[in-house]
Each structure stands twice: as C-alpha cells, then as structure tokens.
CSV table of C-alpha atoms in Angstrom, one decimal:
chain,number,residue,atom,x,y,z
O,1,MET,CA,3.9,-34.8,13.0
O,2,ARG,CA,3.3,-31.1,12.0
O,3,LYS,CA,-0.3,-30.2,11.5
O,4,SER,CA,-1.2,-28.9,8.0
O,5,ILE,CA,-3.4,-25.8,7.7
O,6,ASP,CA,-5.1,-24.8,4.5
O,7,VAL,CA,-5.3,-21.0,3.6
O,8,GLY,CA,-6.6,-19.2,0.6
O,9,ILE,CA,-4.9,-16.6,-1.6
O,10,LEU,CA,-7.1,-14.3,-3.7
O,11,LEU,CA,-4.8,-12.2,-6.0
O,12,SER,CA,-5.1,-11.2,-9.6
O,13,THR,CA,-1.7,-11.9,-11.0
O,14,SER,CA,-2.9,-10.6,-14.4
O,15,GLY,CA,-4.7,-7.4,-15.3
O,16,THR,CA,-4.0,-3.7,-14.8
O,17,TYR,CA,-2.7,-3.9,-11.2
O,18,ARG,CA,-0.8,-7.2,-11.7
O,19,TYR,CA,2.5,-6.0,-10.5
O,20,ILE,CA,1.0,-5.0,-7.1
O,21,ALA,CA,-0.7,-8.4,-6.9
O,22,GLU,CA,2.5,-10.2,-7.9
O,23,SER,CA,4.5,-8.5,-5.2
O,24,SER,CA,1.9,-9.5,-2.6
O,25,TYR,CA,1.8,-13.0,-3.9
O,26,GLN,CA,5.6,-13.3,-3.7
O,27,GLY,CA,5.5,-12.0,-0.1
O,28,LEU,CA,2.9,-14.6,0.8
O,29,CYS,CA,4.7,-17.5,-0.9
O,30,ASP,CA,8.1,-16.6,0.6
O,31,ALA,CA,6.6,-16.4,4.1
O,32,ILE,CA,4.8,-19.7,3.6
O,33,ASP,CA,8.0,-21.4,2.3
O,34,GLU,CA,9.9,-20.1,5.3
O,35,VAL,CA,7.3,-21.4,7.8
O,36,ASN,CA,7.2,-24.8,6.0
O,37,ALA,CA,11.0,-25.1,5.9
O,38,ASN,CA,11.3,-24.4,9.7
O,39,PRO,CA,10.8,-27.5,11.8
O,40,ASP,CA,10.5,-25.4,14.9
O,41,TYR,CA,7.0,-24.4,13.7
O,42,PRO,CA,4.3,-26.9,14.8
O,43,ILE,CA,2.4,-26.3,11.5
O,44,ARG,CA,2.8,-26.5,7.8
O,45,ILE,CA,0.7,-24.2,5.5
O,46,ARG,CA,-1.0,-25.4,2.3
O,47,ALA,CA,-1.9,-22.4,0.1
O,48,HIS,CA,-4.7,-22.5,-2.4
O,49,HIS,CA,-4.4,-19.6,-4.9
O,50,ILE,CA,-7.2,-18.4,-7.1
O,51,ASN,CA,-6.5,-15.8,-9.7
O,52,PRO,CA,-9.7,-13.7,-10.3
O,53,GLU,CA,-8.0,-12.0,-13.3
O,54,GLY,CA,-9.1,-8.6,-12.1
O,55,LYS,CA,-12.8,-9.4,-12.3
O,56,LEU,CA,-15.0,-8.7,-9.3
O,57,SER,CA,-17.1,-11.8,-10.0
O,58,GLY,CA,-13.8,-13.8,-9.9
O,59,TYR,CA,-13.2,-12.5,-6.4
O,60,ARG,CA,-16.7,-13.3,-5.3
O,61,ASP,CA,-16.6,-16.8,-6.8
O,62,GLY,CA,-13.1,-17.4,-5.5
O,63,ALA,CA,-14.0,-16.5,-2.0
O,64,GLU,CA,-17.1,-18.8,-2.1
O,65,THR,CA,-15.0,-21.6,-3.5
O,66,LEU,CA,-12.3,-21.3,-0.8
O,67,LEU,CA,-14.7,-21.0,2.1
O,68,ALA,CA,-16.7,-23.9,0.8
O,69,GLN,CA,-13.6,-26.0,1.3
O,70,GLY,CA,-13.6,-25.1,5.0
O,71,ILE,CA,-10.8,-22.5,4.6
O,72,GLN,CA,-11.1,-19.8,7.3
O,73,HIS,CA,-8.2,-17.5,6.5
O,74,LEU,CA,-7.9,-15.7,3.2
O,75,PHE,CA,-4.9,-13.6,2.2
O,76,GLY,CA,-4.9,-10.9,-0.5
O,77,THR,CA,-7.1,-8.8,-2.7
O,78,SER,CA,-5.2,-5.8,-4.0
O,79,THR,CA,-7.9,-3.2,-4.5
O,80,SER,CA,-10.7,-1.8,-2.4
O,81,SER,CA,-13.3,-2.8,-4.9
O,82,SER,CA,-12.2,-6.5,-4.7
O,83,ARG,CA,-11.9,-6.3,-0.9
O,84,LYS,CA,-15.4,-4.9,-0.6
O,85,GLU,CA,-16.8,-7.5,-3.0
O,86,ILE,CA,-15.9,-10.4,-0.6
O,87,ILE,CA,-16.4,-8.7,2.8
O,88,PRO,CA,-20.1,-9.8,2.9
O,89,ILE,CA,-19.0,-13.4,2.2
O,90,ILE,CA,-16.3,-13.5,4.9
O,91,GLU,CA,-18.6,-11.8,7.4
O,92,ARG,CA,-21.3,-14.5,6.7
O,93,GLU,CA,-18.8,-17.3,7.2
O,94,GLN,CA,-16.9,-15.6,10.1
O,95,ALA,CA,-13.7,-16.0,8.1
O,96,LEU,CA,-10.7,-13.6,8.3
O,97,LEU,CA,-9.2,-11.6,5.4
O,98,TRP,CA,-5.6,-10.6,5.8
O,99,TYR,CA,-5.3,-7.4,3.7
O,100,GLY,CA,-1.8,-6.0,3.0
O,101,CYS,CA,-2.3,-3.1,0.6
O,102,PRO,CA,-2.7,0.6,1.4
O,103,TYR,CA,-6.3,1.8,1.0
O,104,GLU,CA,-8.4,4.9,1.3
O,105,GLY,CA,-9.9,4.4,4.7
O,106,TYR,CA,-13.5,4.8,5.9
O,107,GLU,CA,-13.8,1.1,6.7
O,108,SER,CA,-13.4,-1.1,9.7
O,109,CYS,CA,-14.6,-4.7,9.3
O,110,GLU,CA,-14.4,-7.1,12.2
O,111,GLN,CA,-13.3,-9.8,9.8
O,112,VAL,CA,-10.4,-7.9,8.1
O,113,ILE,CA,-6.9,-7.3,9.4
O,114,TYR,CA,-5.6,-4.2,7.7
O,115,LEU,CA,-1.8,-4.1,7.4
O,116,GLY,CA,-1.1,-1.8,4.5
O,117,GLY,CA,-1.9,1.6,6.0
O,118,CYS,CA,-4.9,4.0,5.8
O,119,PRO,CA,-4.7,7.8,4.8
O,120,ASN,CA,-3.7,9.2,8.1
O,121,GLN,CA,-0.7,6.9,8.0
O,122,THR,CA,0.3,7.5,4.4
O,123,LEU,CA,-1.5,10.2,2.4
O,124,ILE,CA,-1.9,12.9,5.0
O,125,PRO,CA,1.7,13.0,6.3
O,126,MET,CA,2.9,13.2,2.7
O,127,LEU,CA,0.5,16.0,1.9
O,128,HIS,CA,1.5,17.9,5.0
O,129,TYR,CA,5.2,17.6,4.0
O,130,ALA,CA,4.5,18.7,0.5
O,131,LEU,CA,2.3,21.7,1.4
O,132,THR,CA,5.0,22.8,3.9
O,133,HIS,CA,8.1,22.3,1.7
O,134,LEU,CA,7.1,22.0,-2.0
O,135,GLY,CA,4.4,24.6,-2.6
O,136,ASN,CA,0.7,25.3,-2.0
O,137,ARG,CA,-0.7,24.7,-5.5
O,138,CYS,CA,-1.8,21.1,-5.9
O,139,ALA,CA,-3.2,19.2,-8.9
O,140,LEU,CA,-5.0,15.9,-8.3
O,141,VAL,CA,-5.2,13.0,-10.8
O,142,GLY,CA,-6.7,9.6,-10.2
O,143,SER,CA,-8.2,6.4,-11.6
O,144,ASN,CA,-12.0,6.6,-11.8
O,145,TYR,CA,-12.8,4.2,-9.0
O,146,VAL,CA,-12.9,4.1,-5.2
O,147,TRP,CA,-9.1,4.6,-4.6
O,148,GLY,CA,-8.9,7.7,-6.8
O,149,TRP,CA,-12.2,9.2,-5.6
O,150,GLU,CA,-11.7,8.8,-1.9
O,151,SER,CA,-8.0,9.6,-1.9
O,152,ASN,CA,-8.5,12.8,-3.8
O,153,ARG,CA,-11.5,13.7,-1.7
O,154,ILE,CA,-9.4,13.5,1.4
O,155,ALA,CA,-6.6,15.4,-0.3
O,156,LYS,CA,-9.1,18.2,-1.1
O,157,GLU,CA,-10.1,18.4,2.5
O,158,VAL,CA,-6.4,18.7,3.6
O,159,ILE,CA,-5.8,21.4,0.9
O,160,GLU,CA,-8.9,23.4,1.9
O,161,ALA,CA,-8.2,23.1,5.6
O,162,SER,CA,-4.6,24.2,5.1
O,163,GLY,CA,-5.5,27.3,3.1
O,164,ALA,CA,-3.7,25.9,0.0
O,165,GLN,CA,-5.0,26.0,-3.6
O,166,LEU,CA,-6.5,23.1,-5.6
O,167,CYS,CA,-5.5,23.7,-9.2
O,168,CYS,CA,-7.5,20.8,-10.9
O,169,ASP,CA,-9.0,17.4,-10.3
O,170,HIS,CA,-9.0,14.9,-13.1
O,171,TYR,CA,-9.8,11.2,-13.5
O,172,LEU,CA,-9.2,8.4,-16.0
O,173,PRO,CA,-11.0,5.1,-16.4
O,174,LEU,CA,-9.1,2.2,-14.7
O,175,GLY,CA,-6.5,0.8,-17.1
O,176,VAL,CA,-6.6,3.7,-19.7
O,177,THR,CA,-3.2,4.5,-21.1
O,178,GLN,CA,-4.0,7.5,-23.3
O,179,THR,CA,-2.9,10.3,-20.9
O,180,ASP,CA,-1.5,13.1,-23.1
O,181,HIS,CA,-4.7,15.2,-22.8
O,182,LEU,CA,-4.5,14.8,-19.0
O,183,VAL,CA,-0.8,15.9,-19.0
O,184,GLU,CA,-1.8,19.0,-21.0
O,185,LYS,CA,-4.6,19.9,-18.7
O,186,VAL,CA,-2.5,19.5,-15.6
O,187,LEU,CA,0.5,21.4,-16.8
O,188,GLY,CA,-1.8,24.2,-18.0
O,189,GLN,CA,-2.7,24.9,-14.4
O,190,ALA,CA,1.0,25.3,-13.3
O,191,PRO,CA,0.8,23.4,-10.0
O,192,ASP,CA,3.7,23.2,-7.6
O,193,PHE,CA,3.1,19.5,-7.3
O,194,ILE,CA,0.8,16.7,-8.5
O,195,LEU,CA,-0.8,14.1,-6.3
O,196,ASN,CA,-1.0,10.9,-8.5
O,197,ASN,CA,-3.8,8.5,-7.6
O,198,LEU,CA,-3.8,6.7,-10.9
O,199,VAL,CA,-3.3,2.9,-10.7
O,200,GLY,CA,-1.2,0.5,-12.7
O,201,ASP,CA,-0.7,1.0,-16.4
O,202,SER,CA,-2.4,4.5,-16.3
O,203,SER,CA,0.1,5.7,-13.7
O,204,TRP,CA,3.2,4.5,-15.5
O,205,VAL,CA,2.2,6.0,-18.8
O,206,PHE,CA,1.1,9.3,-17.2
O,207,LEU,CA,4.5,9.7,-15.5
O,208,ALA,CA,6.4,8.9,-18.7
O,209,GLN,CA,4.3,11.3,-20.8
O,210,LEU,CA,4.5,14.0,-18.1
O,211,ASN,CA,8.2,13.7,-18.1
O,212,GLU,CA,8.4,14.0,-21.9
O,213,ALA,CA,6.2,17.2,-21.8
O,214,LEU,CA,8.4,18.7,-19.0
O,215,THR,CA,11.5,17.9,-21.0
O,216,ARG,CA,10.1,19.8,-24.0
O,217,LEU,CA,9.2,22.7,-21.7
O,218,ASN,CA,12.5,22.5,-19.8
O,219,LYS,CA,10.6,22.5,-16.5
O,220,ARG,CA,10.7,20.3,-13.4
O,221,MET,CA,7.8,19.0,-11.4
O,222,PHE,CA,7.1,17.2,-8.1
O,223,VAL,CA,4.8,14.2,-8.3
O,224,LEU,CA,3.5,12.4,-5.2
O,225,SER,CA,1.9,9.0,-4.6
O,226,SER,CA,0.9,6.8,-1.7
O,227,ASN,CA,0.3,3.7,-3.7
O,228,LEU,CA,3.2,3.3,-6.1
O,229,SER,CA,6.2,1.5,-4.6
O,230,GLU,CA,9.1,-0.8,-5.5
O,231,SER,CA,6.5,-3.4,-6.8
O,232,GLU,CA,6.2,-1.3,-9.9
O,233,ALA,CA,9.6,0.3,-10.1
O,234,SER,CA,10.5,-1.8,-13.2
O,235,GLN,CA,7.7,-0.1,-15.1
O,236,ILE,CA,8.8,3.5,-14.2
O,237,LYS,CA,10.9,5.0,-17.0
O,238,ASN,CA,13.7,7.5,-16.5
O,239,LEU,CA,12.1,10.5,-14.9
O,240,ASN,CA,14.8,13.1,-15.4
O,241,GLN,CA,12.4,16.1,-15.2
O,242,LEU,CA,10.3,14.6,-12.3
O,243,ARG,CA,10.9,14.5,-8.6
O,244,PHE,CA,8.8,11.5,-7.8
O,245,ILE,CA,8.0,10.9,-4.1
O,246,SER,CA,6.1,8.0,-2.5
O,247,SER,CA,4.9,7.4,1.0
O,248,GLY,CA,4.5,4.1,2.9
O,249,PRO,CA,5.4,2.0,6.0
O,250,PHE,CA,8.4,0.4,4.3
O,251,PHE,CA,11.0,1.0,1.5
O,252,GLU,CA,14.1,-1.0,0.9
O,253,SER,CA,16.2,1.8,2.3
O,254,THR,CA,14.3,1.6,5.6
O,255,ASN,CA,15.4,-2.0,6.3
O,256,PRO,CA,18.3,-3.1,4.1
O,257,GLU,CA,19.2,-6.0,6.4
O,258,PHE,CA,15.8,-7.6,6.0
O,259,CYS,CA,16.0,-7.0,2.2
O,260,ASP,CA,19.4,-8.7,2.0
O,261,GLN,CA,18.1,-11.6,4.1
O,262,GLN,CA,15.1,-12.2,1.8
O,263,LYS,CA,17.1,-11.9,-1.4
O,264,LYS,CA,19.6,-14.5,-0.1
O,265,LYS,CA,16.7,-16.9,0.8
O,266,HIS,CA,14.7,-16.3,-2.4
O,267,LYS,CA,16.9,-15.9,-5.4
O,268,LYS,CA,14.1,-14.5,-7.7
O,269,LEU,CA,13.6,-11.4,-5.6
O,270,ASN,CA,14.6,-8.1,-7.2
O,271,GLN,CA,13.1,-5.3,-5.1
O,272,LEU,CA,11.0,-5.6,-2.0
O,273,SER,CA,8.1,-3.2,-1.6
O,274,HIS,CA,5.7,-2.5,1.3
O,275,ILE,CA,3.2,-4.6,-0.6
O,276,TYR,CA,5.6,-7.6,-0.4
O,277,THR,CA,6.5,-6.9,3.2
O,278,SER,CA,2.9,-6.5,4.4
O,279,ALA,CA,1.9,-9.7,2.7
O,280,TRP,CA,5.0,-11.5,4.2
O,281,LEU,CA,4.1,-10.0,7.6
O,282,SER,CA,0.5,-11.2,7.4
O,283,VAL,CA,1.6,-14.8,7.2
O,284,GLN,CA,4.0,-14.4,10.1
O,285,LEU,CA,1.3,-12.8,12.3
O,286,PHE,CA,-1.1,-15.6,11.4
O,287,VAL,CA,1.4,-18.3,12.4
O,288,GLN,CA,2.4,-16.6,15.6
O,289,SER,CA,-1.2,-16.0,16.6
O,290,TYR,CA,-2.1,-19.6,15.8
O,291,ILE,CA,0.7,-20.9,18.0
O,292,ARG,CA,-0.4,-18.8,20.9
O,293,ALA,CA,-4.1,-19.6,20.4
O,294,GLN,CA,-3.6,-23.3,19.5
O,295,SER,CA,-6.5,-22.9,17.2
O,296,GLU,CA,-7.5,-21.7,13.7
O,297,ASP,CA,-10.6,-20.0,15.1
O,298,THR,CA,-10.7,-16.5,13.7
O,299,GLN,CA,-11.9,-14.9,17.0
O,300,LEU,CA,-9.1,-16.6,19.0
O,301,ILE,CA,-6.5,-15.6,16.4
O,302,LYS,CA,-7.6,-12.0,16.6
O,303,GLU,CA,-7.4,-12.0,20.3
O,304,GLN,CA,-3.8,-13.0,20.1
O,305,LEU,CA,-3.1,-10.1,17.6
O,306,PHE,CA,-4.3,-7.3,19.7
O,307,ASP,CA,-2.7,-5.0,22.3
O,308,CYS,CA,0.8,-6.4,22.1
O,309,LEU,CA,4.0,-5.6,20.2
O,310,HIS,CA,5.0,-7.7,17.2
O,311,GLU,CA,8.6,-7.7,16.0
O,312,SER,CA,8.5,-7.4,12.3
O,313,SER,CA,10.3,-6.2,9.2
O,314,LEU,CA,8.5,-2.9,9.8
O,315,GLY,CA,9.9,-2.6,13.3
O,316,LYS,CA,7.8,-3.1,16.4
O,317,ILE,CA,4.2,-2.8,15.4
O,318,SER,CA,0.8,-3.6,17.0
O,319,ILE,CA,-2.7,-4.2,15.8
O,320,SER,CA,-5.5,-2.0,17.2
O,321,SER,CA,-8.3,-3.9,18.8
O,322,THR,CA,-10.5,-0.8,18.1
O,323,ASN,CA,-10.4,-1.1,14.3
O,324,ASN,CA,-8.2,-4.1,13.3
O,325,HIS,CA,-5.7,-1.8,11.7
O,326,ALA,CA,-1.9,-1.9,12.2
O,327,VAL,CA,0.0,0.9,14.0
O,328,LEU,CA,2.6,1.7,11.4
O,329,PRO,CA,5.6,3.9,10.7
O,330,CYS,CA,5.5,6.4,7.8
O,331,TYR,CA,8.4,7.2,5.4
O,332,LEU,CA,8.7,9.4,2.4
O,333,ALA,CA,11.1,8.3,-0.3
O,334,GLU,CA,12.2,9.7,-3.6
O,335,PHE,CA,12.6,7.6,-6.8
O,336,ILE,CA,16.2,8.0,-7.9
O,337,GLN,CA,17.9,5.8,-10.5
O,338,GLY,CA,15.3,3.0,-10.2
O,339,ARG,CA,15.1,2.9,-6.4
O,340,PHE,CA,13.3,4.7,-3.6
O,341,ASP,CA,15.6,6.6,-1.3
O,342,LYS,CA,14.2,7.5,2.1
O,343,PHE,CA,14.5,11.1,3.0
O,344,TYR,CA,11.9,11.7,5.7
O,345,GLN,CA,10.4,9.7,8.6
O,346,GLU,CA,7.5,10.6,10.8
O,347,PRO,CA,8.9,10.9,14.3
O,348,ARG,CA,6.7,8.2,15.8
O,349,LEU,CA,4.5,5.3,14.9
O,350,ILE,CA,1.1,6.4,13.7
O,351,GLN,CA,-2.1,5.1,15.3
O,352,PRO,CA,-4.6,4.0,12.6
O,353,ASP,CA,-7.5,6.5,12.2
O,354,PRO,CA,-9.5,5.1,9.3
O,355,TYR,CA,-12.4,7.5,9.8
O,356,LEU,CA,-10.2,10.6,10.4
O,357,THR,CA,-11.9,11.4,13.7
O,358,GLN,CA,-8.6,12.2,15.5
O,359,THR,CA,-6.3,13.4,12.7
O,360,PRO,CA,-5.7,17.1,12.1
O,361,LEU,CA,-6.3,17.8,8.4
O,362,ALA,CA,-4.6,21.2,8.3
O,363,THR,CA,-0.9,21.8,8.2
O,364,ASN,CA,0.6,25.1,9.2
O,365,LEU,CA,1.7,27.0,6.1
O,366,ALA,CA,2.6,30.1,8.2
O,367,SER,CA,6.1,28.7,8.7
O,368,GLY,CA,6.8,29.3,5.1
O,369,VAL,CA,6.3,27.4,1.9
O,370,HIS,CA,9.5,26.9,-0.2
O,371,THR,CA,7.8,27.0,-3.5
O,372,GLY,CA,9.8,25.5,-6.4
O,373,THR,CA,12.6,24.2,-4.3
O,374,HIS,CA,14.6,21.3,-5.7
O,375,HIS,CA,16.3,20.2,-2.5
O,376,LEU,CA,15.0,17.5,-0.1
O,377,ARG,CA,16.6,16.9,3.3
O,378,VAL,CA,18.0,13.5,3.4
O,379,ILE,CA,17.6,11.7,6.8
O,380,LYS,CA,20.2,9.0,7.4
C-alpha cells in the first residue's frame, strides 16, 4: 500500500500574472500525476490547490488554511509580495515553501527552497552581455512593486559600476495597460536597449505599443527581460521591430528532449517555460528527498537536498545549504516567431548569491561596445 501525502498549492490562476501561475500550476500537476502513476514510488501525492486570485489576503488565508490541515509542504506563490506575505506563517509552523519563480534576491529564509534563480543567476549575466554587445545606454521600466523596484535598483548599480549610462527609469502600477506615454518617454531618451521589468498585462501591452512606435519611426530596438518566458509567449504579439531577449535557467531550446517527453505525456502542453520546469522539478526534489529521509519532516527533507547533485531537466543541479537556493545554469534566448531561441550560455553553473556579496557588478566595456548591432552569435 502506497502512503498518501498531502501537499498544498498556492497559485493565483486568475489576475494580472495568471499566465505565470498557470505555467507553474501545470508543472506541479504534471509532476504529481507522474509520481502517482509510477508504482515504483512508495508514495502518492494529494494536492490541495487554493487560488488567492492575486490578493495578498488570499495568500495569507490560504496558507493558514492549508497548514491548519496539517500540511507541511506548500508549492507556489508567483510573486515576491505573495511569498513574503506567507513567510512569517510558514516560519511559525516550521513548514516548507517550494518556490519556483525568479525573484529579485536579498532574501534567504530557512523555510523556503528557491529554485527559480536570483539576480546574479539571471539579471546580471544578461546585463553584462547587453552592455558588452548591445550598447551602453540603458532605459529601465518596471511595475511599481517589489520586483520592479529591486530589479531596477540592481540594474542601476551594474550600469554605474560599468561606466555605462542610465537614460531613464520609469514605473507603472501593477496591471496598468495604458503604456503609450511610457513608450514616448523611453524612446525620447534614445537608449541602446531597454530593460523591461514590467509584469503580466503591462509588459505585453508595452511591448506591442513600443513595436508600433518603432514601426512608425522605422527604428529597431533591443528589449531585455529576466522574468518573461514561454509561459507568456502566447500573449506576445509580432515584434518585427524589436529584438526581445530573455534570460533564465531553461528554455525549450536548451532541452528539447525533455520538452518532447512532457508533451507526449501531457497532451495539453504547448510550450514549456522555466516557470513550468522549476515547478515540475520542485515536486521531483520533494519526492526524492522524502524517499531518502523516509519522513515528511521539513528539516530532514532539507538535509537530503543539500550538497549533492540532482539530475534534472535543468541538468545536474544542487541546492546550497548556505542559503537554500539552487545552483543553476543561465541562458539568453531571443524571441523569434513565437519561440525563444537560445544564443548564449554562461560557461558554468552559477552559484546563488542572493545578497550580491560575491558577484562583480561591473562588466569590462573597454573591450568595445558594438552599439546598434543587429547580430547575435548563435550557440548550437
């Protein structure tokens, strides 16, 4: 008889960041289905999903409800505000949150396993590439909440340390879709590239309206993001005047075999994102650690995670016992005809450095900045 284990899922599958949450939810559900369908596993997982509908109070109440049922392992939350909302609750109950989205760093909670990447694994490598290859005039845009504030603050430090130029820094309230004035302000500063830290609906509309403006001006522009992936690809319109680049630990083009495998198993899947993959991986790591620990105890589970290699869809990764973050690869990919095509890979896995105490912020611009280039080196 296989033991049944109850876990909680806290994801807002409605609201401004619903596509990110849906991708995460799909990854969790697919991984749980695979575990339950495999008789070699000694456990079955029963998932209890609460949809907070994007409200912080919904996350708080949802976490309280799940923990009151004796559930010790929670999966999800898509934003830093929602994660931070429930951290005091999971710390009080000594529960564990498995968090699979990229975030802006400056956090290390004993009760959170961070699998989505922090800035030294996503944002900073992308900025170093851009400042070296795309130009040294950067415009920053972001949603007016913690992701936008902190990501752009770090970007400013990288720009200043590198001797590059910050053209402008603008924010929109979360969920706002009137972006024409923002497009006008940004283009008026003539940047070499834009770092886009808008979220959800705001981001898609901004890209579409920026592309329209560039079409009228007969200009081209690079736009960068470390949070927009395949999970939102269906919402990105034709960007014929934009060169849109994203960073992350996974794109479909980095592991097509895994993508084909998942699409054969789960017929509803269209594109896999690093949001999906990190969620899927979190369930796999939980189950593997449970089998080794023979316990649901969160401390024993964590001890099985640390300081060993885990075979995964992201390659061989490990979890740092210093800060509970994953050691991850970093890829850059360009959005071409509805898909992200990898063109650059950091030469080695990147150790997590959430407080940026070990990460050089500056990049060497002395080697030459190829301002205005429209060629990106493709790495096969």
